[in-house]
């Protein structure tokens, strides 16, 4: 017989959009291994135009449903899952993450203590900590730092957990945005009186981008989404300052101090990655102005 604690636990729907990601099955299996009561957890995978949709994942466990959203874009896919969700809590992550077993329960505890929107920790990892690519080294230190961004009202959908009633009050994601839909949604949440709370023990692991090409693709997607929000009047245009083109000399000190970096090689890789990201971001900003 389930314990009283288990039967009183909120029902949670985990939303995972995907398009042609071979890491999806590992993510789903990690979700099925959550320590939240099993009968209070459901996984909604939303295929968003994969060449070979993994509909077979529904056979892993009755708690897994595989949906389809033909409209391109991960935010459209997330909205489609929310429309089918019935849980008390919505938990958003990405198909390339590995949620730790206590991810959902850590977020649920924070909600039970009064948090309105949970931004959990995203632990970024490289393929080889001793020999990271420069982009990997930079991302291990800087990517998805929700401990820094949540107090400013920003969280990413790789690790975002919210009561269904709060999500409904804020409204769906902007499905027209190719990037930055999480930032736009969080801004509406904060404006509606639902602040973000960083929760360090609600953890998902996320692989670092491993090449200059992957980093450039991300920088362009982010700048494109930002420019669309500017055109929609959702944020001020801002000026492309001289700092955008200044060398990131602070990267040398950060490389020395960063506990995430292991050895001299990884610290040098971080500096190279910092220079690439600084000038790549400036180039992407010029491209999408």
Coordinates of C-alpha atoms in Angstrom, one line a residue:
X1 CA 0.0 0.0 0.0
X2 CA 1.4 3.4 -0.9
X3 CA 2.5 5.6 2.0
X4 CA 0.5 8.7 3.0
X5 CA 3.4 10.8 1.8
X6 CA 3.3 9.1 -1.6
X7 CA -0.5 9.5 -2.0
X8 CA -0.3 13.2 -1.1
X9 CA 2.5 14.0 -3.5
X10 CA 1.5 16.2 -6.4
X11 CA 1.2 14.6 -9.8
X12 CA 3.9 15.7 -12.2
X13 CA 4.0 15.8 -16.0
X14 CA 7.5 16.0 -17.4
X15 CA 7.6 17.6 -20.9
X16 CA 10.5 16.7 -23.3
X17 CA 10.4 18.1 -26.8
X18 CA 12.7 16.3 -29.3
X19 CA 13.8 16.3 -32.9
X20 CA 16.2 13.7 -34.1
X21 CA 18.2 13.4 -30.8
X22 CA 19.8 10.0 -30.2
X23 CA 20.2 10.9 -26.5
X24 CA 16.4 10.9 -25.9
X25 CA 16.1 7.3 -24.7
X26 CA 18.8 7.9 -22.0
X27 CA 16.8 11.0 -20.9
X28 CA 13.5 9.1 -20.7
X29 CA 15.1 6.2 -18.7
X30 CA 16.6 8.8 -16.2
X31 CA 13.1 10.3 -15.8
X32 CA 11.6 6.8 -15.2
X33 CA 14.2 6.4 -12.4
X34 CA 13.1 9.5 -10.5
X35 CA 12.5 9.0 -6.8
X36 CA 9.2 10.9 -6.9
X37 CA 6.3 8.4 -6.4
X38 CA 6.1 6.4 -9.6
X39 CA 2.3 6.6 -9.9
X40 CA 2.5 10.4 -9.6
X41 CA 4.8 10.9 -12.5
X42 CA 4.2 10.9 -16.3
X43 CA 6.6 11.7 -19.1
X44 CA 5.3 13.5 -22.2
X45 CA 7.7 13.2 -25.1
X46 CA 6.8 15.5 -28.0
X47 CA 8.3 14.7 -31.4
X48 CA 8.8 17.9 -33.4
X49 CA 9.5 16.6 -36.9
X50 CA 12.0 13.8 -36.4
X51 CA 12.9 11.7 -39.5
X52 CA 12.5 8.6 -37.4
X53 CA 10.2 9.4 -34.4
X54 CA 10.9 7.2 -31.3
X55 CA 7.3 6.1 -30.8
X56 CA 8.6 2.9 -29.4
X57 CA 9.6 4.7 -26.2
X58 CA 6.0 4.4 -25.1
X59 CA 6.6 0.7 -24.7
X60 CA 9.2 1.3 -22.0
X61 CA 6.7 2.1 -19.3
X62 CA 2.9 3.0 -19.2
X63 CA 3.9 6.4 -17.8
X64 CA 5.5 7.4 -21.1
X65 CA 3.4 9.0 -23.9
X66 CA 4.9 10.0 -27.2
X67 CA 3.0 13.0 -28.8
X68 CA 3.6 14.8 -32.1
X69 CA 3.6 18.5 -32.9
X70 CA 4.2 19.2 -36.7
X71 CA 4.6 22.9 -36.2
X72 CA 8.3 23.6 -36.1
X73 CA 9.9 24.8 -32.9
X74 CA 10.5 23.5 -29.4
X75 CA 8.1 26.0 -27.8
X76 CA 5.3 24.9 -30.0
X77 CA 6.1 21.3 -28.9
X78 CA 6.1 22.2 -25.3
X79 CA 2.7 24.0 -25.6
X80 CA 1.3 20.9 -27.3
X81 CA 2.4 18.8 -24.3
X82 CA 0.9 21.2 -21.8
X83 CA -2.4 21.0 -23.7
X84 CA -2.4 17.3 -23.0
X85 CA -1.0 17.4 -19.5
X86 CA -3.2 16.7 -16.4
X87 CA -0.6 16.9 -13.6
X88 CA -0.5 19.4 -10.7
X89 CA 3.0 20.3 -11.7
X90 CA 4.7 20.8 -15.1
X91 CA 8.4 20.0 -15.3
X92 CA 10.3 21.0 -18.4
X93 CA 13.6 19.5 -19.6
X94 CA 15.4 18.8 -22.9
X95 CA 16.0 15.5 -24.7
X96 CA 19.8 15.8 -24.2
X97 CA 19.7 16.0 -20.4
X98 CA 20.2 13.4 -17.8
X99 CA 18.0 14.4 -14.8
X100 CA 19.4 13.1 -11.5
X101 CA 17.1 10.8 -9.6
X102 CA 16.1 13.5 -7.1
X103 CA 15.4 16.2 -9.8
X104 CA 11.6 16.1 -9.6
X105 CA 11.4 15.6 -5.8
X106 CA 13.9 18.4 -5.2
X107 CA 11.8 20.8 -7.3
X108 CA 8.5 19.6 -5.7
X109 CA 9.9 20.2 -2.2
X110 CA 10.8 23.7 -3.1
X111 CA 7.3 24.3 -4.5
X112 CA 5.9 22.9 -1.3
X113 CA 8.0 25.4 0.6
X114 CA 6.5 28.4 -1.3
X115 CA 8.5 28.7 -4.5
X116 CA 6.3 29.7 -7.4
X117 CA 8.7 28.9 -10.3
X118 CA 11.7 26.6 -9.8
X119 CA 14.9 27.1 -11.8
X120 CA 17.0 24.0 -11.0
X121 CA 20.7 23.5 -11.4
X122 CA 22.0 22.5 -14.8
X123 CA 25.3 20.7 -14.4
X124 CA 27.2 21.0 -17.7
X125 CA 29.8 18.3 -18.4
X126 CA 32.4 17.8 -21.2
X127 CA 33.3 14.5 -23.0
X128 CA 36.7 14.4 -21.3
X129 CA 37.3 16.7 -18.4
X130 CA 41.1 16.6 -18.9
X131 CA 41.0 17.4 -22.6
X132 CA 37.9 19.6 -23.3
X133 CA 37.4 21.4 -26.5
X134 CA 37.6 25.2 -26.0
X135 CA 33.8 25.5 -26.4
X136 CA 33.2 22.7 -23.9
X137 CA 35.6 24.4 -21.3
X138 CA 33.8 27.7 -21.7
X139 CA 30.3 26.1 -21.3
X140 CA 31.3 24.0 -18.3
X141 CA 32.0 27.2 -16.4
X142 CA 29.4 29.6 -17.9
X143 CA 26.5 27.8 -19.6
X144 CA 23.1 27.5 -17.9
X145 CA 24.2 29.2 -14.7
X146 CA 20.7 29.4 -13.2
X147 CA 22.2 30.4 -9.8
X148 CA 23.1 33.7 -11.5
X149 CA 20.2 34.1 -13.9
X150 CA 17.2 33.1 -11.7
X151 CA 17.6 36.1 -9.4
X152 CA 17.4 38.3 -12.5
X153 CA 14.2 36.5 -13.6
X154 CA 15.6 34.1 -16.2
X155 CA 15.6 30.4 -16.4
X156 CA 16.0 27.9 -19.3
X157 CA 13.5 25.1 -20.2
X158 CA 16.3 22.5 -19.7
X159 CA 15.3 22.8 -16.0
X160 CA 12.1 24.6 -15.2
X161 CA 9.4 23.4 -12.9
X162 CA 6.1 25.2 -12.2
X163 CA 2.7 24.4 -10.8
X164 CA 0.1 24.0 -13.5
X165 CA -2.0 26.8 -12.0
X166 CA 1.0 29.2 -12.3
X167 CA 1.7 28.2 -15.9
X168 CA -1.9 28.8 -16.8
X169 CA -1.9 32.2 -15.2
X170 CA 1.2 33.2 -17.1
X171 CA 0.1 31.6 -20.4
X172 CA 1.8 29.4 -23.0
X173 CA 5.3 29.8 -24.5
X174 CA 5.6 32.1 -27.5
X175 CA 5.7 29.5 -30.3
X176 CA 6.9 32.0 -32.9
X177 CA 10.3 32.4 -31.2
X178 CA 13.1 30.1 -32.4
X179 CA 15.1 30.9 -29.3
X180 CA 14.5 32.9 -26.1
X181 CA 11.0 31.6 -25.5
X182 CA 12.0 30.6 -22.0
X183 CA 13.3 34.2 -21.3
X184 CA 10.1 35.7 -22.6
X185 CA 7.9 33.3 -20.6
X186 CA 9.9 34.0 -17.4
X187 CA 9.6 37.8 -17.9
X188 CA 5.8 37.4 -18.0
X189 CA 5.9 35.1 -14.9
X190 CA 7.9 37.7 -12.9
X191 CA 5.6 40.5 -14.1
X192 CA 2.6 38.5 -13.0
X193 CA 4.0 38.2 -9.5
X194 CA 5.6 34.7 -9.8
X195 CA 9.3 35.1 -9.0
X196 CA 11.9 32.5 -9.9
X197 CA 13.7 30.4 -7.2
X198 CA 17.0 28.7 -7.8
X199 CA 17.0 25.2 -6.4
X200 CA 20.5 23.7 -6.2
X201 CA 19.4 20.2 -5.4
X202 CA 17.0 19.9 -8.4
X203 CA 19.7 18.9 -10.9
X204 CA 19.9 17.8 -14.5
X205 CA 23.1 17.1 -16.3
X206 CA 23.6 18.6 -19.7
X207 CA 26.4 17.9 -22.2
X208 CA 28.5 20.9 -23.2
X209 CA 28.5 21.9 -26.9
X210 CA 31.6 20.3 -28.3
X211 CA 32.6 22.3 -31.5
X212 CA 32.9 25.8 -32.8
X213 CA 30.1 25.0 -35.3
X214 CA 27.7 24.0 -32.5
X215 CA 28.6 27.2 -30.6
X216 CA 28.1 29.4 -33.6
X217 CA 24.7 27.8 -34.3
X218 CA 23.6 28.5 -30.7
X219 CA 24.9 32.1 -30.8
X220 CA 23.0 32.8 -34.0
X221 CA 19.8 31.2 -32.7
X222 CA 20.0 33.3 -29.5
X223 CA 20.6 36.5 -31.4
X224 CA 17.8 35.7 -33.8
X225 CA 15.4 35.1 -31.0
X226 CA 16.5 38.4 -29.3
X227 CA 16.0 40.4 -32.4
X228 CA 12.5 39.0 -32.8
X229 CA 11.6 40.0 -29.3
X230 CA 12.9 43.5 -30.0
X231 CA 10.8 43.7 -33.2
X232 CA 7.8 42.6 -31.1
X233 CA 8.4 45.3 -28.6
X234 CA 9.1 42.8 -25.8
X235 CA 12.6 44.2 -25.0
X236 CA 14.5 47.4 -25.9
X237 CA 16.9 47.2 -28.9
X238 CA 20.0 48.1 -27.0
X239 CA 23.2 49.3 -28.6
X240 CA 26.1 47.2 -29.7
X241 CA 28.7 48.5 -27.3
X242 CA 32.4 48.7 -27.7
X243 CA 32.7 46.0 -25.0
X244 CA 31.2 43.5 -27.4
X245 CA 34.5 43.7 -29.4
X246 CA 36.9 44.1 -26.5
X247 CA 39.1 41.1 -25.8
X248 CA 37.9 39.1 -22.7
X249 CA 41.0 39.6 -20.6
X250 CA 39.1 38.6 -17.5
X251 CA 39.0 35.0 -18.9
X252 CA 42.6 34.4 -17.7
X253 CA 41.7 35.0 -14.1
X254 CA 38.4 33.1 -14.4
X255 CA 40.3 30.1 -15.9
X256 CA 42.6 30.0 -12.9
X257 CA 39.8 30.3 -10.3
X258 CA 37.2 28.0 -11.9
X259 CA 36.7 24.9 -9.8
X260 CA 35.0 23.2 -12.8
X261 CA 38.2 23.1 -14.8
X262 CA 40.7 20.3 -14.3
X263 CA 44.3 20.9 -15.2
X264 CA 46.3 23.5 -17.2
X265 CA 45.1 22.2 -20.5
X266 CA 41.5 22.7 -19.7
X267 CA 42.2 26.2 -18.3
X268 CA 44.0 27.2 -21.5
X269 CA 41.0 25.7 -23.5
X270 CA 38.7 27.9 -21.5
X271 CA 40.6 31.1 -22.5
X272 CA 40.4 30.1 -26.2
X273 CA 36.7 29.4 -25.8
X274 CA 36.1 32.7 -24.1
X275 CA 37.7 34.6 -27.0
X276 CA 35.7 32.6 -29.6
X277 CA 32.4 33.2 -27.8
X278 CA 33.1 36.9 -27.3
X279 CA 33.7 37.6 -31.0
X280 CA 31.2 35.0 -32.2
X281 CA 28.5 36.7 -30.1
X282 CA 29.5 40.1 -31.6
X283 CA 29.4 38.7 -35.1
X284 CA 26.0 37.1 -34.6
X285 CA 24.7 40.4 -33.1
X286 CA 25.8 42.2 -36.3
X287 CA 24.3 39.5 -38.5
X288 CA 20.8 39.8 -36.9
X289 CA 20.6 43.6 -36.4

